[in-house]
Structures are given as C-alpha cells and as structure tokens.
Amino acid sequence: MKFGGSSVADAEKIKNVAGRIAAARETGDDVVAVVSARGKTTDGLVALAQEISPSPKPREMDMLLSTGERISCALMAMALHDLGHEAESFTGSQAGILTDAAHTKAKIVEIRADRLRNSLDTGNIVLVAGFQGMSMDGHNVTTLGRGGSDTTAVALAAALDADVCEIYTDVTGVFTADPRVEPAAVKLPRVTHEEMLEMAASGSRVLALRSVEFARNYDVPLHVRSSFLPDEGTWITKESPDMEQAIVSGIAHKSDEAKVTITRVPDTPGVAAALFTALADALINVDTIIQNVGTDDHADVSFTVPLDELKRTIEAVEGIRGDLKFEDLRADDQIGKVTLVGAGMKSNPGIAAKMFRVLADQGINMQMIDTSTIRITAVIDRRDVERAVRALHDAFDLTSEAVRRGNV
Ligand code: ASP
Ligand code: MG
C-alpha cells in the first residue's frame, strides 16, 4: 500500500491512513506500506536548501530530502501502535533498497528484503520511507527523483512478490483525460501496463513513469485508488487475451514543452549522433525527434524537450555549432502535446485519420506527429492543447466507452 503526500498531509489524515492499513492487516494479509513526505514537505526542503546555498551538492540534497518520508513513516508507526497493531518503520537503506550513485535521481539496482521479510514474519506491519535508498558503492543516502515513492512501492511489491501494489492517492483512479481540463472525463476501470506507460510518458501525472516501468517489467498488478473513499479505482495489469481492448483508452497532454529546430545540417552519417550525444551528455531528456528528407545534401532536424530544459538545450547545441555546421537554431517555447492512447489501436485502422480530422476541424495545426503501436501524439501550439483534449474526448466518445467497459 502506497500513500501519497496529500494523503498524509496532517495528523487527521495520518490517522485515517493508519485506519486503512490496520483494516488491511486485519483481513489476515501481510502489509507493507510506503509513505511519501507529508503535503508540500519536499518542496519546503528544496526551498530551505535554496535559502542556504545556490548550488548545494546533490549528496547533501539527498540527506535533506530523504527526511520528509522518514517523518511520515515514524508518525504512521505511532498511529498504528495506538490502534493496537505492531508496526515497524524503516528508512530506504534499512529496507535494503540499493541504488546507483546518481544523487537526486538514483535508480534502484537491487532490493535485499530479508529484514522486511523477517519483520513481516513476526507479524508486524512494515512501513518503508518512500523515494530513497542507499548507494551500492559508498553507502550514501540517495533519492529516486521527484514522485519516487511510487517506484519504491512497486519495486518492493516486486521484490516481496506481493499480490498487488495499491497506490492510494487524492484522485479516485486513472481518468480518460485530466478532469480539470475535460469535466466529462471518467475513471477507467482498467488499463494495461503498456497503456499506462504511454500515458505516464505523455503527461498523465497519476503515477511516476519509472514505477510503471517496474510494474511492467516485473508484472506487478497495480490498483490506483482513493485514500479517502472505499471505492475500487483503476486496475493496471498485464494485457491478457480475454481482456476487452479499448481502441482509445485515454488522452494525455503536456503543456510545458519546447521545440528546437536546427536547419540545414549536413545530410551525412554521424551528424545526428553528434547532436544527440551532446544533448545526452548534458542529461537532457529529448522526446519527439523528426528529421525531414534531405535536399541538396542538407536536412532540418526538430525535437522537443521539457520547457525547463530549453536553456541548457540551446547551450548544448550552440556548443557544437562549429562541428555541426548548421545554418540556424530556432527555439519555440510555446508548444504542447496531445496524445491518444489505446491498446486496440494496434489492430484498428483509421484512428490517426480520425484524430487529425478532429484537430483540423478545430483549426489546430500539427507541428509534429509521433506514434507508437498504441499511441499517437501531436505537437501543437500550447494555447490549443486544452481545446484539443476536449474535442478528441468528445469525438472518440471516451465517457460512454469507459462506462460501457465497466465503470460505475
Ligand atoms: N516526496 C517526494 C516528492 O515530493 C517523493 C514522492 O512524493 O513520491 O517528490
Ligand atoms: Mg508525491
């Protein structure tokens, strides 16, 4: 069971969550609960560091940021004790979560869960501080990147061979679209790991992307549900042959993207490698990439990056201007993306045609198009993103589709 920051924001909420953990234990199940830092604690810690130093060392940031989850964990143990349960809290390193040494964005390498297993075997409820681990070499405290408690929970579920990883949050599940943008959006009864992966990568904020990768790789069933209501949420599972596939399950969007175009780069082998190596070295997350057909031995290359990485992107590209010999670098900081996701797209023609028609009827221009077997993404003007989400939601009739597939 994983509880997000808003679910443990104050004493009342911590006691409410303790009640849910206790109830789960009382059914006879073994329970491991992962908790996030309370409310905006992590943001507060980041701000605190900035008050002290303009560029704190990542190692010390991890020492600082990991405390938020420890606090929640200890408080949760106390609340459970008052409900008459044995509970033991652990830091990430005590829980045996071993990571690489990439401070503030570490990856889990291995979990040595013996200590947790022993605690479960003696009948305890086990509480683990989310979002943190210990580096394999150096034994330093590390954190897993913002939103990383989801990853802690899914990785522990995999390591302990749990029946399910329940993600308790302030929404009731995964929706057909962001309900703040499309009020007609409804909860999806179930989606596949692959669909959720595409949604998380395309802007859905319900689950951290890395956690969904873990769930897919280790086949962990996820259940995203409300911390405050008893209702079933959204099940995220492996695709199975008897599962009815939605042609379009949901629409994700991003409004904080930027596009960079480099014009007239020489159309020869090694140019794209040089460009994207420079960006990779600067740790920039490049997303959609398009190169047009070369004419007179030159081509244009466009790609998107998160808006807050645009400045560093421009610096990295300018740094290799001499080697690449391109003509112009153009940056557009006013773009967004709208994405359709659905496992049934694989076997149903015409989805792209319909999507493009809907956008055209809205007078929305597509600047780039990018697809996978179960996803279609259009890069558009940021001002058009919300209108695009609503028009597509309506045209693909996602409300009635989700209701028909078992929503209540
Ligand atoms: N507390 C961390 C954050 O705010 C991790 C998490 O919430 O999952 O990003
Ligand atoms: Mg969080």
Tab-separated table of C-alpha atoms and ligand atoms in Angstrom:
chain	number	residue	atom	x	y	z
A	1	MET	CA	0.000	0.000	0.000
A	2	LYS	CA	1.490	3.345	-1.023
A	3	PHE	CA	0.160	6.647	0.280
A	4	GLY	CA	0.990	9.938	-1.420
A	5	GLY	CA	1.879	13.196	0.303
A	6	SER	CA	-1.626	14.669	0.208
A	7	SER	CA	-2.995	11.522	1.890
A	8	VAL	CA	-0.760	12.035	4.948
A	9	ALA	CA	-0.703	15.854	4.977
A	10	ASP	CA	-1.859	16.325	8.595
A	11	ALA	CA	-2.494	14.388	11.823
A	12	GLU	CA	-6.116	13.637	10.953
A	13	LYS	CA	-5.128	12.239	7.551
A	14	ILE	CA	-2.302	10.160	9.015
A	15	LYS	CA	-4.787	8.596	11.435
A	16	ASN	CA	-7.205	7.954	8.567
A	17	VAL	CA	-4.478	6.182	6.593
A	18	ALA	CA	-3.433	4.202	9.674
A	19	GLY	CA	-7.045	3.013	9.872
A	20	ARG	CA	-6.883	1.749	6.286
A	21	ILE	CA	-3.580	-0.008	6.840
A	22	ALA	CA	-4.915	-1.603	10.026
A	23	ALA	CA	-8.075	-2.758	8.252
A	24	ALA	CA	-5.973	-4.398	5.525
A	25	ARG	CA	-3.847	-6.180	8.130
A	26	GLU	CA	-6.987	-7.342	9.950
A	27	THR	CA	-8.117	-9.277	6.874
A	28	GLY	CA	-5.095	-11.506	7.530
A	29	ASP	CA	-2.868	-10.168	4.751
A	30	ASP	CA	0.751	-9.227	5.303
A	31	VAL	CA	1.036	-5.491	4.739
A	32	VAL	CA	3.941	-3.313	3.668
A	33	ALA	CA	3.088	0.385	3.454
A	34	VAL	CA	5.196	3.002	1.722
A	35	VAL	CA	4.549	6.625	2.606
A	36	SER	CA	5.527	9.903	0.945
A	37	ALA	CA	6.521	13.084	2.722
A	38	ARG	CA	3.568	15.000	4.174
A	39	GLY	CA	1.884	17.563	1.896
A	40	LYS	CA	4.398	20.000	0.443
A	41	THR	CA	7.255	18.928	2.757
A	42	THR	CA	9.662	18.050	-0.066
A	43	ASP	CA	9.059	21.394	-1.806
A	44	GLY	CA	9.709	23.068	1.554
A	45	LEU	CA	13.007	21.220	1.962
A	46	VAL	CA	14.099	22.223	-1.549
A	47	ALA	CA	13.279	25.850	-0.736
A	48	LEU	CA	15.188	25.588	2.532
A	49	ALA	CA	18.296	24.384	0.727
A	50	GLN	CA	17.996	27.303	-1.690
A	51	GLU	CA	17.908	29.721	1.227
A	52	ILE	CA	21.267	28.379	2.338
A	53	SER	CA	23.116	27.784	-0.901
A	54	PRO	CA	22.641	28.476	-4.631
A	55	SER	CA	24.107	25.113	-5.669
A	56	PRO	CA	24.026	22.518	-2.897
A	57	LYS	CA	25.828	19.246	-3.537
A	58	PRO	CA	23.427	16.500	-4.651
A	59	ARG	CA	24.698	14.210	-1.876
A	60	GLU	CA	23.596	16.699	0.765
A	61	MET	CA	20.292	17.309	-1.026
A	62	ASP	CA	19.585	13.613	-0.626
A	63	MET	CA	20.409	13.706	3.089
A	64	LEU	CA	17.931	16.565	3.377
A	65	LEU	CA	15.122	15.394	1.076
A	66	SER	CA	15.025	11.859	2.464
A	67	THR	CA	13.942	13.183	5.870
A	68	GLY	CA	10.397	14.039	4.749
A	69	GLU	CA	9.495	10.403	4.181
A	70	ARG	CA	11.160	9.307	7.443
A	71	ILE	CA	8.929	11.675	9.373
A	72	SER	CA	5.742	10.308	7.756
A	73	CYS	CA	6.876	6.769	8.360
A	74	ALA	CA	7.604	7.201	12.063
A	75	LEU	CA	4.327	9.057	12.621
A	76	MET	CA	2.433	6.299	10.815
A	77	ALA	CA	4.020	3.657	13.056
A	78	MET	CA	2.892	5.607	16.119
A	79	ALA	CA	-0.663	5.893	14.794
A	80	LEU	CA	-0.747	2.140	14.145
A	81	HIS	CA	0.550	1.374	17.653
A	82	ASP	CA	-2.344	3.383	19.071
A	83	LEU	CA	-4.721	1.212	17.036
A	84	GLY	CA	-3.255	-1.840	18.772
A	85	HIS	CA	-1.016	-3.025	15.916
A	86	GLU	CA	2.637	-3.948	15.875
A	87	ALA	CA	4.337	-1.828	13.260
A	88	GLU	CA	7.960	-1.125	12.447
A	89	SER	CA	9.245	1.728	10.290
A	90	PHE	CA	12.348	1.575	8.084
A	91	THR	CA	14.371	4.028	6.049
A	92	GLY	CA	15.109	3.091	2.457
A	93	SER	CA	18.581	1.857	3.344
A	94	GLN	CA	17.297	-0.182	6.306
A	95	ALA	CA	14.766	-1.707	3.925
A	96	GLY	CA	17.643	-2.917	1.726
A	97	ILE	CA	16.885	-0.686	-1.249
A	98	LEU	CA	20.205	-0.430	-3.067
A	99	THR	CA	20.653	2.136	-5.818
A	100	ASP	CA	23.276	3.535	-8.133
A	101	ALA	CA	25.129	6.670	-7.021
A	102	ALA	CA	23.203	9.224	-9.120
A	103	HIS	CA	22.199	11.507	-6.258
A	104	THR	CA	18.705	13.098	-6.521
A	105	LYS	CA	17.766	10.762	-9.405
A	106	ALA	CA	19.093	7.384	-8.353
A	107	LYS	CA	17.913	4.124	-9.906
A	108	ILE	CA	17.134	1.053	-7.833
A	109	VAL	CA	19.643	-1.689	-8.630
A	110	GLU	CA	18.676	-4.364	-6.138
A	111	ILE	CA	16.466	-4.919	-3.115
A	112	ARG	CA	17.694	-7.055	-0.229
A	113	ALA	CA	14.418	-7.514	1.541
A	114	ASP	CA	15.408	-10.009	4.278
A	115	ARG	CA	14.938	-7.519	7.057
A	116	LEU	CA	11.444	-6.631	5.851
A	117	ARG	CA	10.572	-10.312	5.438
A	118	ASN	CA	11.686	-11.043	8.995
A	119	SER	CA	9.616	-8.191	10.313
A	120	LEU	CA	6.560	-9.430	8.382
A	121	ASP	CA	7.179	-12.959	9.680
A	122	THR	CA	6.990	-11.777	13.269
A	123	GLY	CA	3.570	-10.309	12.466
A	124	ASN	CA	4.495	-6.658	12.088
A	125	ILE	CA	3.039	-4.176	9.699
A	126	VAL	CA	6.080	-2.920	7.813
A	127	LEU	CA	6.414	0.786	6.982
A	128	VAL	CA	9.012	1.974	4.495
A	129	ALA	CA	10.057	5.552	3.807
A	130	GLY	CA	9.445	6.157	0.094
A	131	PHE	CA	11.653	7.829	-2.522
A	132	GLN	CA	15.012	6.783	-1.072
A	133	GLY	CA	17.688	4.150	-0.918
A	134	MET	CA	21.371	3.671	-0.326
A	135	SER	CA	24.076	3.690	-2.987
A	136	MET	CA	25.652	0.321	-3.626
A	137	ASP	CA	29.162	1.745	-3.623
A	138	GLY	CA	29.739	4.333	-0.961
A	139	HIS	CA	26.652	3.524	1.122
A	140	ASN	CA	25.311	7.048	0.820
A	141	VAL	CA	21.679	8.062	1.178
A	142	THR	CA	20.135	8.556	-2.266
A	143	THR	CA	16.734	9.707	-3.528
A	144	LEU	CA	14.892	8.437	-6.583
A	145	GLY	CA	13.701	11.678	-8.203
A	146	ARG	CA	10.501	13.612	-7.527
A	147	GLY	CA	7.473	11.367	-7.190
A	148	GLY	CA	9.806	8.451	-6.439
A	149	SER	CA	7.722	6.884	-3.668
A	150	ASP	CA	5.599	5.195	-6.331
A	151	THR	CA	8.764	3.490	-7.539
A	152	THR	CA	9.698	2.398	-4.012
A	153	ALA	CA	6.280	0.800	-3.617
A	154	VAL	CA	6.259	-1.034	-6.944
A	155	ALA	CA	9.855	-2.220	-6.550
A	156	LEU	CA	9.110	-3.567	-3.059
A	157	ALA	CA	5.960	-5.258	-4.336
A	158	ALA	CA	8.085	-6.972	-6.992
A	159	ALA	CA	10.836	-7.942	-4.529
A	160	LEU	CA	8.365	-9.333	-1.988
A	161	ASP	CA	6.231	-10.990	-4.663
A	162	ALA	CA	3.147	-9.122	-3.448
A	163	ASP	CA	-0.313	-9.972	-4.787
A	164	VAL	CA	-0.953	-6.334	-5.608
A	165	CYS	CA	0.571	-2.897	-5.231
A	166	GLU	CA	-2.158	-0.471	-4.159
A	167	ILE	CA	-1.428	3.190	-4.861
A	168	TYR	CA	-3.606	5.374	-2.629
A	169	THR	CA	-3.882	8.956	-3.763
A	170	ASP	CA	-6.073	12.080	-3.825
A	171	VAL	CA	-7.822	11.054	-7.047
A	172	THR	CA	-10.080	8.022	-7.442
A	173	GLY	CA	-8.132	6.394	-10.261
A	174	VAL	CA	-6.776	6.944	-13.747
A	175	PHE	CA	-9.152	9.045	-15.834
A	176	THR	CA	-9.935	9.129	-19.553
A	177	ALA	CA	-8.386	12.642	-19.524
A	178	ASP	CA	-7.401	15.222	-16.914
A	179	PRO	CA	-10.768	16.096	-15.284
A	180	ARG	CA	-9.585	19.671	-14.704
A	181	VAL	CA	-9.406	20.082	-18.478
A	182	GLU	CA	-12.286	17.825	-19.544
A	183	PRO	CA	-15.091	17.746	-16.956
A	184	ALA	CA	-16.712	14.782	-18.766
A	185	ALA	CA	-13.633	12.612	-18.085
A	186	VAL	CA	-14.389	9.454	-16.110
A	187	LYS	CA	-12.416	6.844	-14.240
A	188	LEU	CA	-11.078	3.959	-16.315
A	189	PRO	CA	-11.900	0.548	-14.835
A	190	ARG	CA	-8.688	-0.979	-16.149
A	191	VAL	CA	-5.737	-0.217	-18.376
A	192	THR	CA	-2.758	-2.302	-19.418
A	193	HIS	CA	0.785	-1.703	-18.196
A	194	GLU	CA	1.701	-0.645	-21.732
A	195	GLU	CA	-1.131	1.870	-21.925
A	196	MET	CA	-0.216	3.324	-18.535
A	197	LEU	CA	3.408	3.571	-19.582
A	198	GLU	CA	2.422	5.613	-22.634
A	199	MET	CA	0.073	7.787	-20.559
A	200	ALA	CA	2.690	8.459	-17.865
A	201	ALA	CA	5.271	9.340	-20.521
A	202	SER	CA	2.782	11.620	-22.288
A	203	GLY	CA	1.795	13.787	-19.339
A	204	SER	CA	-0.533	11.813	-17.035
A	205	ARG	CA	0.671	12.597	-13.530
A	206	VAL	CA	-1.091	9.855	-11.595
A	207	LEU	CA	1.980	7.582	-11.418
A	208	ALA	CA	5.701	8.229	-11.751
A	209	LEU	CA	6.928	6.859	-15.096
A	210	ARG	CA	9.703	4.763	-13.535
A	211	SER	CA	7.191	2.994	-11.265
A	212	VAL	CA	5.124	1.910	-14.265
A	213	GLU	CA	8.251	0.581	-15.976
A	214	PHE	CA	8.929	-1.524	-12.887
A	215	ALA	CA	5.350	-2.770	-12.803
A	216	ARG	CA	5.524	-3.749	-16.457
A	217	ASN	CA	8.963	-5.374	-16.235
A	218	TYR	CA	8.128	-7.419	-13.136
A	219	ASP	CA	4.426	-7.923	-13.911
A	220	VAL	CA	3.138	-6.246	-10.730
A	221	PRO	CA	-0.632	-5.610	-10.782
A	222	LEU	CA	-1.331	-2.026	-9.679
A	223	HIS	CA	-4.524	-0.677	-8.194
A	224	VAL	CA	-4.724	3.135	-8.154
A	225	ARG	CA	-7.458	4.268	-5.759
A	226	SER	CA	-8.595	6.985	-3.369
A	227	SER	CA	-7.169	7.322	0.143
A	228	PHE	CA	-10.442	8.792	1.331
A	229	LEU	CA	-13.142	6.686	-0.387
A	230	PRO	CA	-13.606	2.917	-0.255
A	231	ASP	CA	-14.403	2.547	-3.995
A	232	GLU	CA	-12.478	0.441	-6.459
A	233	GLY	CA	-10.093	2.551	-8.505
A	234	THR	CA	-8.266	1.690	-11.719
A	235	TRP	CA	-6.522	-1.666	-12.187
A	236	ILE	CA	-3.318	-1.638	-14.206
A	237	THR	CA	-2.349	-5.109	-15.311
A	238	LYS	CA	-0.623	-7.110	-17.966
A	239	GLU	CA	-2.550	-7.406	-21.184
A	240	SER	CA	-4.408	-10.699	-21.311
A	241	PRO	CA	-6.040	-12.390	-24.307
A	242	ASP	CA	-9.532	-12.296	-22.809
A	243	MET	CA	-9.307	-8.617	-21.933
A	244	GLU	CA	-11.514	-6.346	-23.982
A	245	GLN	CA	-9.268	-3.759	-25.571
A	246	ALA	CA	-10.328	-0.174	-25.869
A	247	ILE	CA	-9.385	1.346	-29.210
A	248	VAL	CA	-8.745	4.604	-27.382
A	249	SER	CA	-8.496	4.388	-23.580
A	250	GLY	CA	-7.417	7.864	-22.707
A	251	ILE	CA	-5.990	11.207	-23.693
A	252	ALA	CA	-2.897	12.656	-22.073
A	253	HIS	CA	-1.461	16.098	-22.578
A	254	LYS	CA	1.570	18.195	-21.774
A	255	SER	CA	1.689	21.955	-21.697
A	256	ASP	CA	5.278	22.511	-20.640
A	257	GLU	CA	7.234	21.534	-23.726
A	258	ALA	CA	9.568	23.338	-26.091
A	259	LYS	CA	10.608	22.617	-29.664
A	260	VAL	CA	14.027	23.156	-31.170
A	261	THR	CA	14.719	23.142	-34.901
A	262	ILE	CA	18.184	23.078	-36.401
A	263	THR	CA	18.137	23.997	-40.063
A	264	ARG	CA	20.400	22.865	-42.852
A	265	VAL	CA	22.605	20.394	-41.054
A	266	PRO	CA	24.803	18.369	-43.460
A	267	ASP	CA	22.914	15.208	-44.513
A	268	THR	CA	25.781	12.801	-43.749
A	269	PRO	CA	26.266	9.862	-41.354
A	270	GLY	CA	27.228	10.839	-37.798
A	271	VAL	CA	25.533	14.230	-37.649
A	272	ALA	CA	22.512	13.115	-35.643
A	273	ALA	CA	24.794	11.004	-33.441
A	274	ALA	CA	26.935	14.055	-32.654
A	275	LEU	CA	23.910	16.244	-31.958
A	276	PHE	CA	22.117	13.826	-29.654
A	277	THR	CA	25.317	12.776	-27.897
A	278	ALA	CA	25.864	16.413	-26.941
A	279	LEU	CA	22.305	16.535	-25.576
A	280	ALA	CA	22.677	13.221	-23.746
A	281	ASP	CA	25.924	14.394	-22.167
A	282	ALA	CA	24.044	17.431	-20.873
A	283	LEU	CA	21.432	14.982	-19.404
A	284	ILE	CA	18.650	16.487	-21.492
A	285	ASN	CA	15.506	14.413	-21.974
A	286	VAL	CA	14.829	14.625	-25.687
A	287	ASP	CA	11.396	13.409	-26.701
A	288	THR	CA	9.898	13.542	-30.203
A	289	ILE	CA	12.555	13.742	-32.929
A	290	ILE	CA	11.903	14.467	-36.587
A	291	GLN	CA	14.328	14.811	-39.457
A	292	ASN	CA	12.940	15.781	-42.825
A	293	VAL	CA	14.006	14.339	-46.147
A	294	GLY	CA	17.310	15.873	-47.111
A	295	THR	CA	17.553	18.195	-50.090
A	296	ASP	CA	20.845	19.316	-51.657
A	297	ASP	CA	22.783	17.379	-49.011
A	298	HIS	CA	21.200	19.216	-46.085
A	299	ALA	CA	18.336	18.391	-43.718
A	300	ASP	CA	16.375	20.041	-40.892
A	301	VAL	CA	16.145	18.319	-37.525
A	302	SER	CA	13.467	19.151	-34.940
A	303	PHE	CA	12.971	17.743	-31.472
A	304	THR	CA	11.101	18.514	-28.277
A	305	VAL	CA	12.427	18.907	-24.744
A	306	PRO	CA	10.797	19.814	-21.413
A	307	LEU	CA	10.411	23.599	-21.239
A	308	ASP	CA	12.657	23.897	-18.199
A	309	GLU	CA	15.486	22.190	-20.106
A	310	LEU	CA	15.297	24.537	-23.102
A	311	LYS	CA	18.019	26.915	-21.925
A	312	ARG	CA	20.507	24.096	-21.375
A	313	THR	CA	19.493	22.553	-24.701
A	314	ILE	CA	20.312	25.740	-26.582
A	315	GLU	CA	23.668	25.958	-24.792
A	316	ALA	CA	24.488	22.347	-25.657
A	317	VAL	CA	23.619	22.808	-29.353
A	318	GLU	CA	25.477	26.107	-29.596
A	319	GLY	CA	28.465	24.312	-28.078
A	320	ILE	CA	28.766	22.099	-31.157
A	321	ARG	CA	27.797	24.679	-33.771
A	322	GLY	CA	31.357	24.621	-35.121
A	323	ASP	CA	31.298	20.836	-35.619
A	324	LEU	CA	27.766	20.532	-36.945
A	325	LYS	CA	27.873	23.492	-39.321
A	326	PHE	CA	24.128	24.058	-39.253
A	327	GLU	CA	22.561	27.247	-40.518
A	328	ASP	CA	20.071	28.264	-37.867
A	329	LEU	CA	18.827	27.247	-34.430
A	330	ARG	CA	15.179	28.062	-33.760
A	331	ALA	CA	13.523	27.557	-30.405
A	332	ASP	CA	9.783	27.629	-29.759
A	333	ASP	CA	8.825	27.780	-26.085
A	334	GLN	CA	5.077	27.865	-26.785
A	335	ILE	CA	4.274	24.272	-27.624
A	336	GLY	CA	2.351	21.433	-26.044
A	337	LYS	CA	1.334	17.880	-26.891
A	338	VAL	CA	-1.868	15.925	-27.046
A	339	THR	CA	-1.735	12.127	-27.063
A	340	LEU	CA	-4.271	9.375	-27.716
A	341	VAL	CA	-3.512	6.031	-26.057
A	342	GLY	CA	-5.250	2.707	-26.626
A	343	ALA	CA	-4.139	-0.922	-26.818
A	344	GLY	CA	-6.747	-1.610	-29.509
A	345	MET	CA	-5.097	0.844	-31.919
A	346	LYS	CA	-2.731	-1.912	-32.981
A	347	SER	CA	-5.487	-3.717	-34.828
A	348	ASN	CA	-7.840	-0.888	-35.801
A	349	PRO	CA	-7.091	1.279	-38.820
A	350	GLY	CA	-8.243	4.861	-39.175
A	351	ILE	CA	-7.565	6.170	-35.666
A	352	ALA	CA	-4.857	8.594	-36.801
A	353	ALA	CA	-7.043	9.797	-39.684
A	354	LYS	CA	-9.890	10.496	-37.282
A	355	MET	CA	-7.644	12.269	-34.777
A	356	PHE	CA	-6.180	14.510	-37.471
A	357	ARG	CA	-9.655	15.288	-38.828
A	358	VAL	CA	-10.871	16.327	-35.355
A	359	LEU	CA	-7.891	18.643	-34.883
A	360	ALA	CA	-8.324	20.067	-38.390
A	361	ASP	CA	-11.992	20.821	-37.724
A	362	GLN	CA	-10.842	22.781	-34.667
A	363	GLY	CA	-8.403	24.726	-36.850
A	364	ILE	CA	-5.495	23.289	-34.836
A	365	ASN	CA	-2.224	22.934	-36.712
A	366	MET	CA	0.004	19.916	-36.014
A	367	GLN	CA	3.679	20.818	-35.975
A	368	MET	CA	5.000	17.303	-35.414
A	369	ILE	CA	3.436	13.841	-35.256
A	370	ASP	CA	4.853	10.886	-33.387
A	371	THR	CA	3.433	7.394	-32.931
A	372	SER	CA	3.983	4.015	-31.282
A	373	THR	CA	1.824	0.933	-31.872
A	374	ILE	CA	-0.623	2.083	-29.180
A	375	ARG	CA	-0.148	5.867	-29.160
A	376	ILE	CA	-0.499	8.907	-31.419
A	377	THR	CA	0.998	12.219	-30.305
A	378	ALA	CA	0.544	15.593	-31.988
A	379	VAL	CA	2.796	18.528	-31.126
A	380	ILE	CA	0.670	21.664	-31.227
A	381	ASP	CA	0.556	25.256	-30.002
A	382	ARG	CA	0.256	25.358	-26.208
A	383	ARG	CA	-2.847	27.558	-26.440
A	384	ASP	CA	-4.658	24.809	-28.360
A	385	VAL	CA	-3.883	21.915	-26.005
A	386	GLU	CA	-6.930	22.025	-23.740
A	387	ARG	CA	-9.311	22.555	-26.649
A	388	ALA	CA	-7.719	19.595	-28.433
A	389	VAL	CA	-8.191	17.354	-25.371
A	390	ARG	CA	-11.886	18.232	-25.140
A	391	ALA	CA	-12.561	17.852	-28.853
A	392	LEU	CA	-10.853	14.442	-29.004
A	393	HIS	CA	-12.526	13.224	-25.813
A	394	ASP	CA	-15.866	14.071	-27.343
A	395	ALA	CA	-15.140	12.709	-30.829
A	396	PHE	CA	-13.897	9.351	-29.544
A	397	ASP	CA	-16.794	9.206	-27.084
A	398	LEU	CA	-14.481	8.254	-24.218
A	399	THR	CA	-17.039	8.866	-21.467
A	400	SER	CA	-19.528	6.298	-22.743
A	401	GLU	CA	-16.710	3.932	-23.760
A	402	ALA	CA	-15.322	3.842	-20.215
A	403	VAL	CA	-18.786	3.500	-18.697
A	404	ARG	CA	-19.609	0.687	-21.073
A	405	ARG	CA	-16.392	-1.122	-20.132
A	406	GLY	CA	-17.493	-1.477	-16.555
A	407	ASN	CA	-17.218	1.863	-14.872
A	408	VAL	CA	-19.818	2.853	-12.299
B	1	ASP	N1	8.262	13.368	-1.521
B	1	ASP	C1	8.808	13.160	-2.821
B	1	ASP	C2	8.284	14.230	-3.767
B	1	ASP	O1	7.523	15.089	-3.366
B	1	ASP	C3	8.541	11.781	-3.333
B	1	ASP	C4	7.083	11.425	-3.531
B	1	ASP	O2	6.184	12.177	-3.151
B	1	ASP	O3	6.826	10.381	-4.101
B	1	ASP	O4	8.622	14.221	-4.909
B	2	MG	MG	4.259	12.876	-4.206
